[in-house]
Coordinates of N, CA, C and O in Angstrom, one line a residue:
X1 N -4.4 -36.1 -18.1 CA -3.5 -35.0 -18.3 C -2.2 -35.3 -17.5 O -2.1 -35.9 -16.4
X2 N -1.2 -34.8 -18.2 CA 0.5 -35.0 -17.1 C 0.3 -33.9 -16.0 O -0.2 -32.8 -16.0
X3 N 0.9 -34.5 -15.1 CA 1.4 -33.6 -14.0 C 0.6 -34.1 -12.8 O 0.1 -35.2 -12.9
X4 N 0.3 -33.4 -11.6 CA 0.4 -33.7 -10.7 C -1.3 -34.0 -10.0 O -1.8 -32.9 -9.9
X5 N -2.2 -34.8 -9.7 CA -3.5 -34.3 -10.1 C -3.9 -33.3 -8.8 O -3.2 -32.6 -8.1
X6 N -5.2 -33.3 -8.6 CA -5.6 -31.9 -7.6 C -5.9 -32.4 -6.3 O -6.2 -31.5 -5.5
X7 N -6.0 -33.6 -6.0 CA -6.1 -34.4 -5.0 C -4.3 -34.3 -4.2 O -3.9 -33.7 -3.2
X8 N -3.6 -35.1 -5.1 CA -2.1 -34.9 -4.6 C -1.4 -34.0 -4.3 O -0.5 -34.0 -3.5
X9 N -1.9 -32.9 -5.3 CA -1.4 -31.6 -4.9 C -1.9 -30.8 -4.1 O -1.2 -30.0 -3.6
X10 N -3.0 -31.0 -3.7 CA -3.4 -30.3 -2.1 C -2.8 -31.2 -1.1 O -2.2 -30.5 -0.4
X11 N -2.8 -32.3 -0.7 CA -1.9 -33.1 0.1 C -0.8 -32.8 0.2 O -0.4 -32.4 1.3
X12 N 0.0 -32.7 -0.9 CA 1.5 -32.2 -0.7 C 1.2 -30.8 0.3 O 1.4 -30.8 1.5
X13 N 0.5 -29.7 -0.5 CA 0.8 -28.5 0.2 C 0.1 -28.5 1.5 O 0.3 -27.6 2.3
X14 N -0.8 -29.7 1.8 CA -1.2 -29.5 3.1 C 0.0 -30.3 4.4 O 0.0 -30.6 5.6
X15 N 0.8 -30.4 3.4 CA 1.7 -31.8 4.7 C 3.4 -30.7 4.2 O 4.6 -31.0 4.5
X16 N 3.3 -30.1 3.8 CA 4.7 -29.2 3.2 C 4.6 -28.2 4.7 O 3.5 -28.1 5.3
X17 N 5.9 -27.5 5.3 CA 6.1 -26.5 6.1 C 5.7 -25.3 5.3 O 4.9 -24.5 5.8
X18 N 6.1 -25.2 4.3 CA 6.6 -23.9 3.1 C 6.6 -24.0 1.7 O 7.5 -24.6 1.1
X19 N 5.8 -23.4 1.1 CA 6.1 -23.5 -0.7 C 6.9 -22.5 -0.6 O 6.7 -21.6 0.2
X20 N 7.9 -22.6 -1.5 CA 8.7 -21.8 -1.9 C 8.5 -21.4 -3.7 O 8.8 -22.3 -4.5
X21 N 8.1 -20.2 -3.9 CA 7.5 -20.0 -5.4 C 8.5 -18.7 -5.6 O 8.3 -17.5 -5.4
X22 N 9.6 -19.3 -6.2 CA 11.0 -18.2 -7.1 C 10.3 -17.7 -8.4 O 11.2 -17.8 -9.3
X23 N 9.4 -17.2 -8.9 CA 9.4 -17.4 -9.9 C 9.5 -15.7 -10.8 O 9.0 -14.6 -10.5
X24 N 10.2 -16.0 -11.7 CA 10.6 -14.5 -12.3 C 9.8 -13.9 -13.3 O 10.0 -12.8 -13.9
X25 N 8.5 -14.9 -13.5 CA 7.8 -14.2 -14.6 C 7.0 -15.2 -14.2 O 7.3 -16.4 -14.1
X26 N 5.2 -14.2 -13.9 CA 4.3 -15.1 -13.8 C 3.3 -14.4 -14.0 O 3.2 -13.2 -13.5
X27 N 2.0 -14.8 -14.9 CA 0.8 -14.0 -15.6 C 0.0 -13.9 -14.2 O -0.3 -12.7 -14.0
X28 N -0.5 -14.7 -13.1 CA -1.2 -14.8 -12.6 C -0.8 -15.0 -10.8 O -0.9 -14.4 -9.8
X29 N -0.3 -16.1 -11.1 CA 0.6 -17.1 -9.7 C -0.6 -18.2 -9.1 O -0.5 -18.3 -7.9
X30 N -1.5 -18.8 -9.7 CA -2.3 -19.9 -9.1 C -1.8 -20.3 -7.9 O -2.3 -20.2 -6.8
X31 N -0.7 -20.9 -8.4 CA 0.3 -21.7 -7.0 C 0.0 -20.9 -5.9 O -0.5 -21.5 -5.0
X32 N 0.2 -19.7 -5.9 CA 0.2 -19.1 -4.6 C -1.3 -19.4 -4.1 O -1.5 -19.8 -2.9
X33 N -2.2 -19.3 -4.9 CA -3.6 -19.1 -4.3 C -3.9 -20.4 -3.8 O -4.3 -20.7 -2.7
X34 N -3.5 -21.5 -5.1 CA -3.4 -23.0 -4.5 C -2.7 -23.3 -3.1 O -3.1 -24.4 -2.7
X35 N -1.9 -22.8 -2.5 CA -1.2 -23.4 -1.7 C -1.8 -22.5 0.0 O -1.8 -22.9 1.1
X36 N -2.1 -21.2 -0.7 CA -2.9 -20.9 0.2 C -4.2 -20.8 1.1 O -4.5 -20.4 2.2
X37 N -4.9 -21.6 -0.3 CA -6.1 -22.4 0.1 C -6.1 -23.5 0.7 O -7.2 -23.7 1.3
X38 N -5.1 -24.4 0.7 CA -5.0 -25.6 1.1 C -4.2 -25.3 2.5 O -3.8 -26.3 3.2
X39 N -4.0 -24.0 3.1 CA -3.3 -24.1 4.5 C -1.7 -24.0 4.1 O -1.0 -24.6 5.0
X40 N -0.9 -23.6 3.2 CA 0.2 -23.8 3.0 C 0.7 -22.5 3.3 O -0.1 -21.7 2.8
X41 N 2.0 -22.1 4.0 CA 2.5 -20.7 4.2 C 3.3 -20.8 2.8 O 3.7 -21.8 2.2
X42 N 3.7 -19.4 2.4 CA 4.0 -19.3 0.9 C 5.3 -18.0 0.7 O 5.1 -16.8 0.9
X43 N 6.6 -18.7 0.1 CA 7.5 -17.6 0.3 C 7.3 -17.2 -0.6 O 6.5 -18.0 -1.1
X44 N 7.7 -16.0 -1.7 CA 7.6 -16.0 -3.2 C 8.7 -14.9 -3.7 O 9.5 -14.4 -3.0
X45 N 8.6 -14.8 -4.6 CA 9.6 -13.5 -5.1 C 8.3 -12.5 -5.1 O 7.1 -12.7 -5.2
X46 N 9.4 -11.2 -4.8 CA 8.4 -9.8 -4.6 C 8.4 -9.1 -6.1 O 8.6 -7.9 -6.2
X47 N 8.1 -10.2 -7.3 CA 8.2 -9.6 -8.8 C 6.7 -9.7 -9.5 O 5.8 -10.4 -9.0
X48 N 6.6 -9.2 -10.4 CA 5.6 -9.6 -11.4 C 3.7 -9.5 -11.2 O 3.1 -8.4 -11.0
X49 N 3.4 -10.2 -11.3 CA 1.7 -10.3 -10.4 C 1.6 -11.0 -8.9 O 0.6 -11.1 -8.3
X50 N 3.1 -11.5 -8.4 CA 2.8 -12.2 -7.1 C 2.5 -11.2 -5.9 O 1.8 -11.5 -4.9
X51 N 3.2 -10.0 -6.0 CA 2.6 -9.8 -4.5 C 1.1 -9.0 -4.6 O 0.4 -8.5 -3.7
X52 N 1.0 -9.0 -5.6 CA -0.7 -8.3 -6.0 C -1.9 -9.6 -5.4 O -3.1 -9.4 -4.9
X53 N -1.2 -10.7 -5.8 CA -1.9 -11.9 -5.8 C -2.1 -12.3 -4.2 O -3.2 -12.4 -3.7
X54 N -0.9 -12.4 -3.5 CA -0.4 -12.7 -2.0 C -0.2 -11.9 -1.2 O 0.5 -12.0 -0.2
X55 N -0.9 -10.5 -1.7 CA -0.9 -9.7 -0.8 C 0.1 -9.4 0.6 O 1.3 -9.2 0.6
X56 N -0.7 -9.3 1.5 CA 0.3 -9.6 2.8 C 0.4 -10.7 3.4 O 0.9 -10.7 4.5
X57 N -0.2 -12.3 2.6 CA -0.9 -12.7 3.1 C 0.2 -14.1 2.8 O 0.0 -15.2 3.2
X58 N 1.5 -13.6 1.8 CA 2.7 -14.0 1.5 C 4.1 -13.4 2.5 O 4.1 -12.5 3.3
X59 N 5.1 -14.2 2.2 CA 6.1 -14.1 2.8 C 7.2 -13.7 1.3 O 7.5 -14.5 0.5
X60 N 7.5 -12.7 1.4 CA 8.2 -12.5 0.2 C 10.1 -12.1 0.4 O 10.6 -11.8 1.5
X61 N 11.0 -12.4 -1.3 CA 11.8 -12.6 -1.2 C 12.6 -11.1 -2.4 O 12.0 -10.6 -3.3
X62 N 13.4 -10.8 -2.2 CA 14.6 -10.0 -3.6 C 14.6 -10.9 -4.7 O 15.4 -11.7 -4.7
X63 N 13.9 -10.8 -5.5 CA 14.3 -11.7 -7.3 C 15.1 -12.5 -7.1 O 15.1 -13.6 -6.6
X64 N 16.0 -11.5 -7.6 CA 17.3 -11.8 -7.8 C 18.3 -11.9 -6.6 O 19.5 -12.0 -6.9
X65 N 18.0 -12.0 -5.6 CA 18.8 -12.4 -4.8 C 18.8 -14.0 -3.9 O 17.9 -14.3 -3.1
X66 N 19.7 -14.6 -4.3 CA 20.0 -15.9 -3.4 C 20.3 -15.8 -2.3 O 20.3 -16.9 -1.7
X67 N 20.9 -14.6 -1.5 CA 20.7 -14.8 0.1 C 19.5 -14.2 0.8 O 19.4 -14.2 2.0
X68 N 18.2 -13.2 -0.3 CA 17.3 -13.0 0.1 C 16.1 -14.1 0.4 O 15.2 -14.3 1.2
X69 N 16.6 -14.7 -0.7 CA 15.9 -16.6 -1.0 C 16.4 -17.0 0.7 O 15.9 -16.6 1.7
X70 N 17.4 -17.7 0.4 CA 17.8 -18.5 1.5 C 17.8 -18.1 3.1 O 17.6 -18.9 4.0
X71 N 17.9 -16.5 3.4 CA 17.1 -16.2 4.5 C 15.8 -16.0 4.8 O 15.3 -15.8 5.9
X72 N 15.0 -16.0 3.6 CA 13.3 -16.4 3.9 C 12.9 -17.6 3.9 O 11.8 -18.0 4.4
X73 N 13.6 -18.3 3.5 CA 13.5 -19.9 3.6 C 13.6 -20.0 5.3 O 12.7 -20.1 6.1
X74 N 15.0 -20.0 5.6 CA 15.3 -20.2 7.2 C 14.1 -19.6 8.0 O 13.3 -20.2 8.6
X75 N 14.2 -18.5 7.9 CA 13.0 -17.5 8.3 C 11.7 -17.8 8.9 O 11.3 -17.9 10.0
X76 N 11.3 -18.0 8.1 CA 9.9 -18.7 7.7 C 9.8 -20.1 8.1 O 8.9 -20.6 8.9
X77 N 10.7 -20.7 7.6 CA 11.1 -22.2 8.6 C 11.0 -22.3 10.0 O 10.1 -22.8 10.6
X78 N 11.8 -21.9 10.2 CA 12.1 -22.0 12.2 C 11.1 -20.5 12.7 O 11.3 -20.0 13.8
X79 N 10.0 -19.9 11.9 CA 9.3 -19.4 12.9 C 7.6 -20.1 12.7 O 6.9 -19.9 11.7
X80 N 7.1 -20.5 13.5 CA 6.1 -21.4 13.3 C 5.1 -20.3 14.2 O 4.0 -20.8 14.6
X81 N 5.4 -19.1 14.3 CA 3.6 -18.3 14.4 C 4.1 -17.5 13.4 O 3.2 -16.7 13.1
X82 N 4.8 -17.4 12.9 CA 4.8 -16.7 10.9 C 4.2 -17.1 10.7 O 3.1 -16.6 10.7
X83 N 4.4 -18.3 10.2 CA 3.9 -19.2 9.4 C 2.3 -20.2 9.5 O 1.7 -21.0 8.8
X84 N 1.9 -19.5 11.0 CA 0.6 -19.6 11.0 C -0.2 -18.3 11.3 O -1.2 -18.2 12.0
X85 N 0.5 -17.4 10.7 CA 0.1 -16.0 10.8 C -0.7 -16.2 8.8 O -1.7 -16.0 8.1
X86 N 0.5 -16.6 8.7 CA 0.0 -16.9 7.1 C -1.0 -17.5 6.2 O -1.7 -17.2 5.2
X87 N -0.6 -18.8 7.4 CA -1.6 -20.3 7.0 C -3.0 -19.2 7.3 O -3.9 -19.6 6.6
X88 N -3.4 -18.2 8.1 CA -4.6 -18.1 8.7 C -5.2 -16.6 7.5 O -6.2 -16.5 7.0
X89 N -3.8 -15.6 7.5 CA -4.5 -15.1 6.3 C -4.4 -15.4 5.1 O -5.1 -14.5 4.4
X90 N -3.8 -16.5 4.2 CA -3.7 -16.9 3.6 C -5.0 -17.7 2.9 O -5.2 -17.9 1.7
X91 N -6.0 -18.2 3.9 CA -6.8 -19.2 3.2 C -7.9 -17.9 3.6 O -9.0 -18.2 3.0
X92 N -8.0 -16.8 4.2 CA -9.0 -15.8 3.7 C -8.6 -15.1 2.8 O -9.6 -14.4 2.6
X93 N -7.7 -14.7 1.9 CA -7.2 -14.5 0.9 C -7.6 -14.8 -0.5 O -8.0 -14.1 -1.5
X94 N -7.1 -16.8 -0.1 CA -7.6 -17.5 -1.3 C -9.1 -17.5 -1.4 O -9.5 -17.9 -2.5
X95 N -10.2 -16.9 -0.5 CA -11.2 -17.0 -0.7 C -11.6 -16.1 -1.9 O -12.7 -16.2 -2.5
X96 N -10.6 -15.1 -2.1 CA -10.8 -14.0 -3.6 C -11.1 -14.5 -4.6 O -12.1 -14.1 -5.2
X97 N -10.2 -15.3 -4.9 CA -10.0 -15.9 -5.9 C -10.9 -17.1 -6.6 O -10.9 -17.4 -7.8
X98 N -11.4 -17.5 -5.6 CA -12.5 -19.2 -5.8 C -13.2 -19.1 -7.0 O -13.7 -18.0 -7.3
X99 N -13.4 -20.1 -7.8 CA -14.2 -20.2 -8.9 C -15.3 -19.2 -9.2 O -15.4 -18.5 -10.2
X100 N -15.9 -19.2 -8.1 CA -17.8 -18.8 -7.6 C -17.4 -17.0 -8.0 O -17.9 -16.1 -8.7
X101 N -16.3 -17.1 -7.3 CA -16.2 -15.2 -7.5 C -15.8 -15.0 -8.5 O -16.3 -14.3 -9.3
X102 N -14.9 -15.6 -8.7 CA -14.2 -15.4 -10.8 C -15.7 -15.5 -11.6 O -16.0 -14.6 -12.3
X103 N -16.4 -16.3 -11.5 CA -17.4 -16.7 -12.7 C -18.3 -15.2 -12.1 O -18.3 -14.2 -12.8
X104 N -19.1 -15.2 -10.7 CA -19.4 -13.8 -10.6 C -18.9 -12.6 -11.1 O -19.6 -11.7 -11.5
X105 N -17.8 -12.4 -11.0 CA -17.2 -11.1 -11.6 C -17.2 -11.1 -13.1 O -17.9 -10.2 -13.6
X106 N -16.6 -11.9 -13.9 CA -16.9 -12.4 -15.3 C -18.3 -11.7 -15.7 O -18.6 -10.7 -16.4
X107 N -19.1 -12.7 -14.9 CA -20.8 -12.2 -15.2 C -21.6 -11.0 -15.2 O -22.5 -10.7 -15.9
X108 N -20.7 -10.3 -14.1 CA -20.9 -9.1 -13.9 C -20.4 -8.5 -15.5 O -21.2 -8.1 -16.4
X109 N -19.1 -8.5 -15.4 CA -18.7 -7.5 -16.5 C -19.8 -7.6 -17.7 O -20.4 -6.6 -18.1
X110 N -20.1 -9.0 -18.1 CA -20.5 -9.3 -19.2 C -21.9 -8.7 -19.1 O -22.4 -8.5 -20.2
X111 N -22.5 -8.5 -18.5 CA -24.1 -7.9 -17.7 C -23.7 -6.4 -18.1 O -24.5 -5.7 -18.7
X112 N -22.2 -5.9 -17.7 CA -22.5 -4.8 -17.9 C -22.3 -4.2 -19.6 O -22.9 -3.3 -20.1
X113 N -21.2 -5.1 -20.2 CA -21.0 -5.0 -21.5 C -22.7 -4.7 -22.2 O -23.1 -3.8 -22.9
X114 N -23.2 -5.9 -21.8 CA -24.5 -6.1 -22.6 C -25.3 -4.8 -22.4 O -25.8 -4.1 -23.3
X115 N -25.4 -4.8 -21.1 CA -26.4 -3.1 -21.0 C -26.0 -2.0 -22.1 O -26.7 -1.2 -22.8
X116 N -24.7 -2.1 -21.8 CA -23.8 -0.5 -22.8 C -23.9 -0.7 -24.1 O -23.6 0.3 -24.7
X117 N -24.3 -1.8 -24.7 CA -24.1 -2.2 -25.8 C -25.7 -1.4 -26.8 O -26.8 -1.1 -26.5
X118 N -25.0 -1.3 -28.0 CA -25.9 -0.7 -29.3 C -25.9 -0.9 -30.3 O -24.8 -1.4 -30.4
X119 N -26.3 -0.9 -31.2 CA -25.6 -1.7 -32.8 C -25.7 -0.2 -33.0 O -24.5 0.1 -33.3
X120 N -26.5 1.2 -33.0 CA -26.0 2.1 -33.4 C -24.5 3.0 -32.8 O -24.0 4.1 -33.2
X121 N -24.2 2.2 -31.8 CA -23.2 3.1 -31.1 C -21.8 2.2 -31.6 O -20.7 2.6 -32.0
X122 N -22.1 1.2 -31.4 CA -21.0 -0.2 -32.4 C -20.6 0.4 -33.9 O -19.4 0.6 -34.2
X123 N -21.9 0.8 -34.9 CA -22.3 1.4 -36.3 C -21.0 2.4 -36.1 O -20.0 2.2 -36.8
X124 N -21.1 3.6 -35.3 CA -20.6 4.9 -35.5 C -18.9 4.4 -34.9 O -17.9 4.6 -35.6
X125 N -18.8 3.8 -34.0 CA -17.8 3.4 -33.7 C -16.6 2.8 -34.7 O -15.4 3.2 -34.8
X126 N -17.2 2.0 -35.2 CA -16.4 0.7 -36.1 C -16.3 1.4 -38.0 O -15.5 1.2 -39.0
X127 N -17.2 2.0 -37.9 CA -17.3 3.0 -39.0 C -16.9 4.4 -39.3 O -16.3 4.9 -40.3
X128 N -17.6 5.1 -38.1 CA -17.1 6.7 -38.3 C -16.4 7.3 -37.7 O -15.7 8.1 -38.3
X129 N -16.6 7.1 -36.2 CA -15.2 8.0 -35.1 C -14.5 8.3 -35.4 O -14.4 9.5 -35.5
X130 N -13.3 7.1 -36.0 CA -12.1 7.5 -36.5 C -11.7 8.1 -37.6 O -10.7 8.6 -38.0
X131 N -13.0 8.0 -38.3 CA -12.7 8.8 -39.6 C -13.3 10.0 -39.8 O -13.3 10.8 -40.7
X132 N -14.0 10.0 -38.7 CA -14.6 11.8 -38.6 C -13.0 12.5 -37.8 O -12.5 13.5 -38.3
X133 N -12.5 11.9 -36.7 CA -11.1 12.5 -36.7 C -10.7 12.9 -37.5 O -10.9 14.1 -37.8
X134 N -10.1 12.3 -38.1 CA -9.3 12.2 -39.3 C -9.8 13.4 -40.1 O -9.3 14.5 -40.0
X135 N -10.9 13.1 -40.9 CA -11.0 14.0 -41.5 C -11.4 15.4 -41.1 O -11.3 16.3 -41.9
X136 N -11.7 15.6 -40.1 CA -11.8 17.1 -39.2 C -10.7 17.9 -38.5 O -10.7 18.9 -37.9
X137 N -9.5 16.9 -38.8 CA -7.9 16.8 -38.6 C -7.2 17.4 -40.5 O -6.3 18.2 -41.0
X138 N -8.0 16.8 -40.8 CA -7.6 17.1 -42.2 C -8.0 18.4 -42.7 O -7.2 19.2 -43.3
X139 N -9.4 18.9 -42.5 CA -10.1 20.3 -42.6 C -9.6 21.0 -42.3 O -9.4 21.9 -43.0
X140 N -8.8 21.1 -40.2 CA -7.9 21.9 -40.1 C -6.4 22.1 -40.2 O -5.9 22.9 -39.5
X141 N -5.8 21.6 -40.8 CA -4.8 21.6 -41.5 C -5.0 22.0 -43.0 O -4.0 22.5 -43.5
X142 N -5.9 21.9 -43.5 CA -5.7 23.1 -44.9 C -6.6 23.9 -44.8 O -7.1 24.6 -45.7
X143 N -6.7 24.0 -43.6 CA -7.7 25.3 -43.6 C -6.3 26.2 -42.8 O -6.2 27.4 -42.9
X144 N -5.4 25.6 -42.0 CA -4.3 26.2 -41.8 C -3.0 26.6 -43.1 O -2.1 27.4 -43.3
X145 N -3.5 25.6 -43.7 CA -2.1 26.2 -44.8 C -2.9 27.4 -45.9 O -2.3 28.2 -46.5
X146 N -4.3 27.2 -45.9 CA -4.8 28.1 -46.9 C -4.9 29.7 -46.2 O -5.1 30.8 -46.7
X147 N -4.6 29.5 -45.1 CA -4.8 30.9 -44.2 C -3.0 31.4 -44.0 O -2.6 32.6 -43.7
X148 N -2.3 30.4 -44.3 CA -0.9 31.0 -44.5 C -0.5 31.8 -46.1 O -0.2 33.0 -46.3
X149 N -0.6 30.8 -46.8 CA -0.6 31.0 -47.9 C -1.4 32.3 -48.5 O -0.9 33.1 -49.3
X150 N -2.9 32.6 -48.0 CA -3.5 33.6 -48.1 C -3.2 35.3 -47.5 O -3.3 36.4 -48.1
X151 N -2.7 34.8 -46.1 CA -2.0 35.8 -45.4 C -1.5 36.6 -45.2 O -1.6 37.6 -44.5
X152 N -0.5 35.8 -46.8 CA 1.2 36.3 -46.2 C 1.6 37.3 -47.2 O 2.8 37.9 -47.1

């Protein structure tokens, strides 16, 4: 595969002062968790899924701002019990996230899907719900115009 492999990339973030992660649109933010787990203090933008992800457990920045950037950079730089305030909640953090809990949680859900599940409750579902709305939506509505019309 291209790019960087998982060996080098924990090295980098373990020998780095600061990741800096600008990013303006992000589904998840790995990086953060990656860099967290490996001991890395982590600046980021305060947008999207990152500070959900990095909790407090990030150093965050303004989007859109480049002197909010460049004074968390300095920041975070020249203060080194920040930045091992971070490093320390940071890799209990990344502990959320680890394979072992993702695949447990996953399992979970799917354990619970499977319980709730029915082929007669699936049957009524995929078949009739919406069309008993519908048509019980339809009943009162001419049962409303036949009561005007009759009425009046």
């Amino acid at each position: 595969s291209r790019g960087l492999g998982d060996v080098y990339k924990r090295q980098l973030y373990m020998h780095a002062k600061l990741m800096v992660f600008p990013s303006l649109f992000e589904g998840f933010g790995i990086p953060l968790v990656e860099a967290m787990a490996a001991g890395c203090p982590v600046l980021a933008a305060n947008t999207t899924s990152l500070p959900e992800i990095g909790s407090d457990c990030v150093s965050y920045f303004e989007s859109f701002s480049v002197e909010s950037l460049g004074e968390g950079i300095l920041n975070l730089y020249n203060n080194s019990e920040r930045r091992n305030d971070l490093i320390a909640r940071g890799r209990t953090r990344a502990q959320d996230f680890s394979v072992a809990k993702m695949a447990e949680i996953h399992l979970e859900a799917f354990n619970e899907a499977s319980r709730r599940y029915s082929f007669s409750r699936y049957i009524w579902l995929r078949f009739f719900y919406k069309y008993f709305y519908v048509v019980q939506a339809a009943v009162k509505f001419s049962t409303d115009i036949i009561r005007r019309r009759c009425w009046k």
